[in-house]
Short mmCIF file of C-alpha atoms and ligand atoms in Angstrom, two decimals:
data_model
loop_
_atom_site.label_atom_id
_atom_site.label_comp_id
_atom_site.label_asym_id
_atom_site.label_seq_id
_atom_site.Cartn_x
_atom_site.Cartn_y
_atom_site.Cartn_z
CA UNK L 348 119.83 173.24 90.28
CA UNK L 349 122.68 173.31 88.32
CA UNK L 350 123.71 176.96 89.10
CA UNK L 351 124.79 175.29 92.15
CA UNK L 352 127.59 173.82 90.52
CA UNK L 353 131.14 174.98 90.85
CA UNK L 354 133.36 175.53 88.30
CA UNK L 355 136.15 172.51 87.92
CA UNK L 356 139.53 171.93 86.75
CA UNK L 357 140.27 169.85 83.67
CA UNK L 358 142.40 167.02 84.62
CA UNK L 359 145.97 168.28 83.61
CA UNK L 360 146.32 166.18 80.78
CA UNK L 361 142.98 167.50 79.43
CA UNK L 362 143.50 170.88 80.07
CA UNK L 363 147.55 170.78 78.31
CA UNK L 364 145.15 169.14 75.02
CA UNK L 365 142.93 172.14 74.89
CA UNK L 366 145.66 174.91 75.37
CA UNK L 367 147.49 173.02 72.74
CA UNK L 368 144.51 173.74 70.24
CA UNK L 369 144.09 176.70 71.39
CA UNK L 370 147.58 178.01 70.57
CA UNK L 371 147.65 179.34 67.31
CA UNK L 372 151.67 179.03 66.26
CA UNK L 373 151.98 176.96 63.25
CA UNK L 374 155.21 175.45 64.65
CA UNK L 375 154.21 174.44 68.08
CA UNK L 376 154.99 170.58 69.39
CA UNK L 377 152.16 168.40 71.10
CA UNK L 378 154.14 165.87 73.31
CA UNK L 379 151.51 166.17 76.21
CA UNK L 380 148.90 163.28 75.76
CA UNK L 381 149.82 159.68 75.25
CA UNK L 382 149.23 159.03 71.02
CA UNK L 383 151.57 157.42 68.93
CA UNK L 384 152.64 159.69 66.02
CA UNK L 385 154.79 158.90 62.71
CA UNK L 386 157.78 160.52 61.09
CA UNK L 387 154.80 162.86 59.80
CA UNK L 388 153.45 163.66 63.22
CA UNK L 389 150.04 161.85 62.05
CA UNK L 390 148.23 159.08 64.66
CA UNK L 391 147.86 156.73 61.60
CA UNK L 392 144.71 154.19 61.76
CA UNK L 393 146.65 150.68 61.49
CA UNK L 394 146.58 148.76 58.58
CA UNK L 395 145.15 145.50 60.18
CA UNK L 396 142.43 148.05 61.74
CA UNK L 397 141.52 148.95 58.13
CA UNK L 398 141.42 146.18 56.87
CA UNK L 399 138.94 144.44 59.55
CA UNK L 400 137.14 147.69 59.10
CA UNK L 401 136.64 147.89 55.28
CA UNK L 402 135.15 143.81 56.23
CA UNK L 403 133.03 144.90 58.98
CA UNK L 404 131.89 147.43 56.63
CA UNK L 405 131.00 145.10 53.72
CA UNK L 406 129.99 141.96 56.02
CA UNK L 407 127.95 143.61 59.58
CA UNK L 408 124.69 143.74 58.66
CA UNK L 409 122.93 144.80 61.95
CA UNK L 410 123.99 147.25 64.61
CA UNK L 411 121.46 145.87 66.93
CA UNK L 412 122.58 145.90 70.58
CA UNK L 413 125.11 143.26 71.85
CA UNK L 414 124.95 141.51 74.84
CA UNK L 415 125.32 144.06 77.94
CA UNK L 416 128.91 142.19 78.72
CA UNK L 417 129.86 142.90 75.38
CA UNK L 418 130.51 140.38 72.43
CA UNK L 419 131.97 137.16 74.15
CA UNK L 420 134.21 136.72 70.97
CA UNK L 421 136.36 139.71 72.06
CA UNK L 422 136.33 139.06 75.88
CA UNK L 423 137.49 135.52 74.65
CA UNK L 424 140.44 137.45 72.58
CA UNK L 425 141.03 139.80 74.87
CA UNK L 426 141.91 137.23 78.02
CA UNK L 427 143.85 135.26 75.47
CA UNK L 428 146.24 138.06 74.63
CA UNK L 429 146.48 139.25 78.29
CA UNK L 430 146.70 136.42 80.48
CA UNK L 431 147.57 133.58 78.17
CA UNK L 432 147.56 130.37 79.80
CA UNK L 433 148.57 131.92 83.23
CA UNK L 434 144.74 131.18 84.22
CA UNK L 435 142.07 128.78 83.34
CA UNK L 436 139.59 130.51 81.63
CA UNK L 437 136.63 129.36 84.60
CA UNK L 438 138.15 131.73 86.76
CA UNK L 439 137.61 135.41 84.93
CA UNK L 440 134.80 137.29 84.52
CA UNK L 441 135.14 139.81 82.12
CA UNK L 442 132.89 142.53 80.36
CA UNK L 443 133.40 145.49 78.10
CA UNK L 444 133.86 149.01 78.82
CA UNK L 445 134.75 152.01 76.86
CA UNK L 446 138.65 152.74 76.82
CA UNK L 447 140.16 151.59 79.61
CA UNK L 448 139.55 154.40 81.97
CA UNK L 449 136.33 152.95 81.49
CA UNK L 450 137.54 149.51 83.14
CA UNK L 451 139.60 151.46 85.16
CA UNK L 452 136.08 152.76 86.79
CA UNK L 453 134.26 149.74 86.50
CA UNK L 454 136.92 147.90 88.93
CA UNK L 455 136.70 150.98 91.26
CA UNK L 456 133.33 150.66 91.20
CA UNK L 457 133.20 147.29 91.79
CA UNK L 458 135.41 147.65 94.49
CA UNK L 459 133.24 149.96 96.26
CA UNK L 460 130.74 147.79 95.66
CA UNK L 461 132.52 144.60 97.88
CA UNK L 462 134.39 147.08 100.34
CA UNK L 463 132.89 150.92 100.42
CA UNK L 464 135.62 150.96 103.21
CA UNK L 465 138.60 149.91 101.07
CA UNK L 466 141.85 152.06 100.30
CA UNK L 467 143.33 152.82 96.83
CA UNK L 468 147.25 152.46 96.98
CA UNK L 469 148.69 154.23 94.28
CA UNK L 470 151.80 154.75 93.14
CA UNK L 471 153.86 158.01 93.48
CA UNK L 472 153.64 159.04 90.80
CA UNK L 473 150.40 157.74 88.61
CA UNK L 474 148.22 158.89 85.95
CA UNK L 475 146.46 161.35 87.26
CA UNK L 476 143.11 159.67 86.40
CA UNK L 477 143.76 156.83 88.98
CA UNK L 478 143.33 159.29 92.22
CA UNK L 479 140.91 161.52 89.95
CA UNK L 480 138.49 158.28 90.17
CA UNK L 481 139.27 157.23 93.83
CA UNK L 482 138.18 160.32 94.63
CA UNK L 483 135.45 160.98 92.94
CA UNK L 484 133.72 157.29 94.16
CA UNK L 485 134.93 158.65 97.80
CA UNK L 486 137.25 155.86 98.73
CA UNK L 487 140.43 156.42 100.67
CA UNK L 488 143.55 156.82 99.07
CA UNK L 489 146.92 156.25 100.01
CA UNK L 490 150.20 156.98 98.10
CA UNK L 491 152.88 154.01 97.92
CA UNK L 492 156.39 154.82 96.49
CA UNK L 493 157.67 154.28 93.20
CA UNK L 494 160.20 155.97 91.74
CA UNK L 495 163.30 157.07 92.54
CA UNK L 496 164.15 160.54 91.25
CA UNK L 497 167.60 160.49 91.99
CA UNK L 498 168.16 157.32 90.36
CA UNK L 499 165.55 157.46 87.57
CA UNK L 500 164.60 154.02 88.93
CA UNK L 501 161.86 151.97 90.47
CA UNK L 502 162.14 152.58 94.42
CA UNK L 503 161.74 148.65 94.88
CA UNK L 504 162.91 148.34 98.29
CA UNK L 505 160.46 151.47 99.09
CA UNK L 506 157.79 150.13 97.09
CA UNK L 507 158.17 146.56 98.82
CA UNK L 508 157.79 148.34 102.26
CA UNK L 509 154.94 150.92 101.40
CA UNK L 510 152.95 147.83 100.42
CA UNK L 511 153.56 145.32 103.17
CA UNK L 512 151.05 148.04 104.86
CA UNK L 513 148.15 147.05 102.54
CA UNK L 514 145.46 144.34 104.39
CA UNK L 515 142.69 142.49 102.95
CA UNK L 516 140.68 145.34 102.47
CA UNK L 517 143.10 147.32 100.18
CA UNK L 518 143.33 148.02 96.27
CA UNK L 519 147.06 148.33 95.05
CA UNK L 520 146.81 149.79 91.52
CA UNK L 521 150.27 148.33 89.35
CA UNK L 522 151.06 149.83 85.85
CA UNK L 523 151.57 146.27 83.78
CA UNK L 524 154.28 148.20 81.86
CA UNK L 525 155.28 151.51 80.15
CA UNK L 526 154.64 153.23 83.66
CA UNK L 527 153.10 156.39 83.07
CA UNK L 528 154.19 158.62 83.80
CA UNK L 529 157.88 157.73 84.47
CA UNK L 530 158.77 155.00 81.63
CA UNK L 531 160.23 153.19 84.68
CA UNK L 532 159.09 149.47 84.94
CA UNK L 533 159.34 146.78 87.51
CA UNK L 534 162.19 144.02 86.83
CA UNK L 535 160.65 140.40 86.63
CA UNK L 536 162.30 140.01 90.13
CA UNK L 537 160.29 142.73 91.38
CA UNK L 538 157.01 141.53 90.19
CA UNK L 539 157.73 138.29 92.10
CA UNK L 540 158.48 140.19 95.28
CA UNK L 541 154.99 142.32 94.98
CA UNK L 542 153.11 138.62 94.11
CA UNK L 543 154.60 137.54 97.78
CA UNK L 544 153.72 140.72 99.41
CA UNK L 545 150.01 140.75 98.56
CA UNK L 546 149.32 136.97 98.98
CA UNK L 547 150.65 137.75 102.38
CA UNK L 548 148.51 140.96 103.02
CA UNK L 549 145.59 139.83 101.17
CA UNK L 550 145.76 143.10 98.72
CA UNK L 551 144.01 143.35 95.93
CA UNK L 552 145.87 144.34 92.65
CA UNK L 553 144.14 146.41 89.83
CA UNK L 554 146.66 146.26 87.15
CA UNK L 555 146.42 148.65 84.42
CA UNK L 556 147.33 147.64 81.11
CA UNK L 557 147.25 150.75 78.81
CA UNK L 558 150.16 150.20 76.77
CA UNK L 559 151.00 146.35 75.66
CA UNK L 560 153.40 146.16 72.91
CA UNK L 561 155.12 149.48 73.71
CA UNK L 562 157.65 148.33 76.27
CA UNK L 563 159.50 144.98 74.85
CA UNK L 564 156.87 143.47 73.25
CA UNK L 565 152.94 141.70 73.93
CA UNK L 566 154.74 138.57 75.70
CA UNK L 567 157.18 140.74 77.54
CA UNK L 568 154.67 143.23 78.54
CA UNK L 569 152.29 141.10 80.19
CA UNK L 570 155.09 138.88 82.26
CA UNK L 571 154.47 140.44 85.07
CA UNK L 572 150.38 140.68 85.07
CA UNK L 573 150.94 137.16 84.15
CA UNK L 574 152.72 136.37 86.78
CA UNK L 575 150.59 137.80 89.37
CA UNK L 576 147.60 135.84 87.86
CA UNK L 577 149.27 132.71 88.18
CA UNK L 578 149.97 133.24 91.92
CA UNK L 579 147.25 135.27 93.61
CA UNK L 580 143.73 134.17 94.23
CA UNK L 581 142.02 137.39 92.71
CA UNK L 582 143.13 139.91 90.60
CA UNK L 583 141.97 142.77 88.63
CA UNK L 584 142.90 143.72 84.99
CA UNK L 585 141.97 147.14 82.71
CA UNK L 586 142.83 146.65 79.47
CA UNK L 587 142.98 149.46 76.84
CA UNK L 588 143.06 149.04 73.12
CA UNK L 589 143.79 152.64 72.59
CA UNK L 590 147.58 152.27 72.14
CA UNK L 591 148.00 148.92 71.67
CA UNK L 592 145.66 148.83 68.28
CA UNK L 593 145.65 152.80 67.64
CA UNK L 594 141.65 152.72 68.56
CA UNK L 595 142.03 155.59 70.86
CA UNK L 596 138.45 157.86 70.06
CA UNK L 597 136.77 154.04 69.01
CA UNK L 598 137.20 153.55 73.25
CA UNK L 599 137.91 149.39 72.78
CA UNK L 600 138.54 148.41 76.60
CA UNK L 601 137.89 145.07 79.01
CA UNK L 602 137.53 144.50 82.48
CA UNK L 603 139.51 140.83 83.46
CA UNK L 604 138.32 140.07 87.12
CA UNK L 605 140.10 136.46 88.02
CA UNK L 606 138.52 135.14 91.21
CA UNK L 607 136.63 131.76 92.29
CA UNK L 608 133.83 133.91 92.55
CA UNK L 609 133.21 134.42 88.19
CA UNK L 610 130.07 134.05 87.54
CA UNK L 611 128.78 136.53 90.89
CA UNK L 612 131.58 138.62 90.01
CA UNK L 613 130.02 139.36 86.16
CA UNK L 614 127.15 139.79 87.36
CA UNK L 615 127.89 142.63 89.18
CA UNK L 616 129.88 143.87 86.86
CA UNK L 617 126.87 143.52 84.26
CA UNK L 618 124.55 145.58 86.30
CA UNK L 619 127.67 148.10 86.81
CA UNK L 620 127.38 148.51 82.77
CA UNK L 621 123.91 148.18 82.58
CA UNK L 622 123.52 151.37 84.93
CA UNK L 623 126.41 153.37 83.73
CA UNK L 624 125.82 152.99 79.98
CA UNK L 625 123.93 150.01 79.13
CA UNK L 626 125.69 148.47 76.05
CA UNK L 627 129.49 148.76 75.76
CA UNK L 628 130.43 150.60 72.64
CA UNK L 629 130.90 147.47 70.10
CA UNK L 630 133.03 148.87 66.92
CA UNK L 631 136.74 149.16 68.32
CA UNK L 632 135.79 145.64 70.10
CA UNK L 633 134.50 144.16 67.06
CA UNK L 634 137.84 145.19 65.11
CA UNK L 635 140.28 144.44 67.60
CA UNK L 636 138.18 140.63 67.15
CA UNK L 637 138.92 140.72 64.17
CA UNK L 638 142.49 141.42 64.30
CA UNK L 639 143.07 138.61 67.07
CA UNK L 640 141.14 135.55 65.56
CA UNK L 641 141.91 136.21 61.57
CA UNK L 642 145.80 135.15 61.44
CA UNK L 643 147.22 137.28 59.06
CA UNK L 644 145.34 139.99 60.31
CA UNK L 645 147.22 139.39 63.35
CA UNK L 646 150.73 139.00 61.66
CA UNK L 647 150.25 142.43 60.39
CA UNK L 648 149.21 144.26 63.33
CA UNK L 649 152.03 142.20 65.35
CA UNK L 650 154.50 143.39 62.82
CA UNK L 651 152.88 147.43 62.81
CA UNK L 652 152.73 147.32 66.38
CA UNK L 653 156.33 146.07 66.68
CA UNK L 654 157.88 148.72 64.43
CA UNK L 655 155.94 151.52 66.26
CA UNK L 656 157.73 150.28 69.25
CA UNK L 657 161.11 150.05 67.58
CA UNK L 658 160.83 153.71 66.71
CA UNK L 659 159.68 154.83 69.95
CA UNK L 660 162.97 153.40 71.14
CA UNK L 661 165.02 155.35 68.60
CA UNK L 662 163.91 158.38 69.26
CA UNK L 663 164.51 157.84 72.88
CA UNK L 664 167.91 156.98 71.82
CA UNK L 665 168.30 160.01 69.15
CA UNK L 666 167.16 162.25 71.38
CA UNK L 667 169.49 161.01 74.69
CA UNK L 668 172.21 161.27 72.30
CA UNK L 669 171.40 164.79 70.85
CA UNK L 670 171.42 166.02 74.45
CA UNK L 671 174.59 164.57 75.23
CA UNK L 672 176.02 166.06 72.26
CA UNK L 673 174.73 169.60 72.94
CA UNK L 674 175.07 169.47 77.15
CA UNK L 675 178.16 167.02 76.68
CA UNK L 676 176.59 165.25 79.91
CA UNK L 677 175.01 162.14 80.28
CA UNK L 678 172.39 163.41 81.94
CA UNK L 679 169.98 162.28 79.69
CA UNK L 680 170.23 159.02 79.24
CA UNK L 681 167.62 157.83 81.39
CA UNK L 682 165.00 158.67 78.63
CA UNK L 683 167.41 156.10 76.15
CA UNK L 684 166.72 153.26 78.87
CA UNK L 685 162.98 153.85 79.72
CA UNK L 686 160.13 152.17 78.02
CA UNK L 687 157.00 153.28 76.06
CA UNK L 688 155.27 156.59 75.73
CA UNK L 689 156.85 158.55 78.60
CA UNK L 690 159.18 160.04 80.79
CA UNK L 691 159.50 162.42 83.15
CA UNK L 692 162.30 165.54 82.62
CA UNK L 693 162.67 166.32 86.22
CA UNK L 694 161.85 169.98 85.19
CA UNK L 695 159.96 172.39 87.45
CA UNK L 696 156.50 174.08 86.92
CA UNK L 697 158.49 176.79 85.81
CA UNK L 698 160.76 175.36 83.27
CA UNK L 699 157.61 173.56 81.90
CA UNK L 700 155.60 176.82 81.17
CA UNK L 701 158.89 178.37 79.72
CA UNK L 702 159.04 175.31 77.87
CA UNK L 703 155.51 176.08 76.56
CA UNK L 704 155.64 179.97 75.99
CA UNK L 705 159.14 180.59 74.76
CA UNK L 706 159.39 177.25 72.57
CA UNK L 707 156.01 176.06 71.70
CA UNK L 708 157.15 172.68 73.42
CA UNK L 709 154.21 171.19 75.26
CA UNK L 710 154.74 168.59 77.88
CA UNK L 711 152.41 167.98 81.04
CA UNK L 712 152.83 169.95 83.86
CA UNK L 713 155.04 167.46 86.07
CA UNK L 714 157.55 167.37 83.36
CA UNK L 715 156.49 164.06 81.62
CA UNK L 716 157.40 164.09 78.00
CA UNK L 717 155.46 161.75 75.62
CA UNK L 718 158.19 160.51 73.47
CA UNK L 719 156.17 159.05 70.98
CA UNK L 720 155.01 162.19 70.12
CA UNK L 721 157.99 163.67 68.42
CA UNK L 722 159.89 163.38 64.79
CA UNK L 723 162.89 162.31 63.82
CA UNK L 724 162.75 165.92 62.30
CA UNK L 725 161.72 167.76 65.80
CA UNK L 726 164.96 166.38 68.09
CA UNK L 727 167.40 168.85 67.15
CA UNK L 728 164.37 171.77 68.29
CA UNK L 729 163.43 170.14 71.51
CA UNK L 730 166.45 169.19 72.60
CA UNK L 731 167.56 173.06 72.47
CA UNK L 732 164.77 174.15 74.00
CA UNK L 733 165.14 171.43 76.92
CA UNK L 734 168.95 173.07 77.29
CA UNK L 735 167.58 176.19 77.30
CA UNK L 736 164.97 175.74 79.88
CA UNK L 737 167.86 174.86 81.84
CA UNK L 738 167.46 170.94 82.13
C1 LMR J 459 147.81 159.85 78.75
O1 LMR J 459 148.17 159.58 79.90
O2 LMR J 459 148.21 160.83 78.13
C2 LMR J 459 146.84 158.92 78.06
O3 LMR J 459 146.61 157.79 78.86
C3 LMR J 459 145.60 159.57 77.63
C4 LMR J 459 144.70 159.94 78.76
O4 LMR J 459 143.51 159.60 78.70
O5 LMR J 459 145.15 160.60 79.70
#
């Protein structure tokens, strides 16, 4: 049987982590995957995260199963911080998954479960994960444009027009913020004009929320998810506590499903956890719980999260303004004005494996650059070795 198999590509993310480990120069530079490092190039566990940890630690005195939707205390957190008041709470089902490539699946699945026929739009670009799980499930995919090379930009107007081809029957995936790959984020204005497009064409949206708090803050960041909740009659949400709370290997993650339909729709999505992997992993959930109903818990990890942000945007701006000062061209400045983890170079293939082999710089094969990967002490390096690739 399983000689049959073929052998298979990592995803490219995947495959950039292991030939990062497998590299052996002392001096090379991760800034492939999407983790938040500090001026020491650590992923540090959050304080708040410690601190409900050390309590779950002294106070949890069972790790008997929870309830296959997960614990309703965190699915009650969990809506609160992403939709607010934008919905009455009647009107989600929600369950846990691990990570949020894990709700990311779970709405595909579900998907295919109400419409086997349905198309995936997805923007151009996306994480490569999004057409990776399409696929895999078999539905159709189409491509929808985003962004505007030339520009740096959101292609709005070609976004608008891709999408007034979506029907009833369609799946329009929507990066709530922090775009990834591209750093490139819809205006509030364009948010408004995508609301009126699907309630029009009767599209579904599966909005992926990977990185709240990175872009201009928890309120900011969800506007726009927000605002789609508060105008069309369903809606899908995958939420990730990876970033967001620094769980990333504790895989802390939601599914948000707002229709008339709740109570069906968790039931499906029940039996979609029950025969994937029973019981939702519980310890990431239980923290970020924690964090969201103890209030200076929440202060802290408002105040962590906020300063991990802040520095994200300076070196965005340090390094923009060490390339202008080497290249004497503002050619750079994009990645001073884009939001979150990443952005992409606009270098080639080539350039990126130069980039790799000659510098010891890793960044993903289309050129995206995880910015919160680098050191104050790292800018003057990279940005010689992105002049000297040729960028
Ligand atoms: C990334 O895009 O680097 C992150 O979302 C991590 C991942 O799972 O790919």
């Amino acid at each position: 049987m399983l000689s049959r198999l073929s052998p298979q590509a990592p995803d490219k993310i995947i495959g950039l982590m292991q030939a990062f480990r497998a590299d052996p120069r002392p001096d090379k530079i991760d800034l492939g995957v999407g983790v938040y490092r500090d001026a020491e190039g650590r992923t540090p566990v959050m304080r708040a995260v410690k601190a409900a940890e050390e309590r779950l630690w002294r106070l949890q005195d069972s790790k008997g199963y929870v309830g296959i939707e997960g614990d309703p205390a965190f699915l009650h957190a969990i809506g609160d911080l992403t939709l607010g008041e934008a919905v009455p709470p009647d009107r989600v089902a929600a369950v846990a998954t691990p990570g949020g490539t894990g709700a990311v699946r779970l709405a595909l699945d579900l998907v295919r479960l109400a419409r086997p026929d349905a198309r995936v739009f997805i923007p151009d670009p996306s994480w490569p994960n999004h057409a990776a799980i399409a696929g895999f499930l078999g539905l159709e995919q189409a491509d929808y444009r985003y962004y505007d090379a030339q520009s740096r930009g959101v292609d709005a107007p070609g976004m608008l027009a891709d999408l007034e081809r979506t029907g009833p029957g369609d799946v329009v995936i929507l990066h709530a913020c922090c775009h990834n790959p591209t750093g490139a984020d819809l205006a509030t204005g364009d948010w408004a004009a995508v609301a009126e497009v699907l309630n029009r064409t009767g599209a579904l949206p599966l909005v992926d929320l990977a990185y709240l708090g990175f872009g201009n803050g928890v309120e900011a960041d969800a506007a726009g998810l927000r605002l789609l909740a508060r105008t069309l009659p369903e809606m899908l949400v995958a939420v990730s506590g990876s970033k967001t709370f620094g769980l990333y290997r504790e895989r802390a993650g939601a599914i948000l499903a707002l229709t008339e339909t709740a109570a069906t729709v968790r039931g499906n999505l029940s039996n979609l956890n029950r025969q994937t992997y029973a019981f939702p992993p519980d310890h990431g959930a239980r923290v970020v719980t924690d964090i969201l109903t103890d209030a200076a818990l929440r202060r802290d990890w408002q105040h962590e999260l906020d300063a991990m942000r802040d520095r994200v945007q300076r070196l965005r701006r340090d390094l923009a303004d060490s390339l202008r000062a080497k290249s004497g061209s503002d050619r750079f400045c994009h990645l001073a004005e884009q939001r979150g983890m990443f952005s992409l170079l606009g270098a080639t293939p080539e350039q990126v494996s130069t980039l790799r082999e000659r510098h010891g710089v890793y960044v993903v094969g289309d050129g995206r650059m995880n910015l919160a990967g680098l050191t104050e002490a790292l800018i003057p390096r990279v940005s010689e070795a992105l002049l000297d690739i040729g960028l």
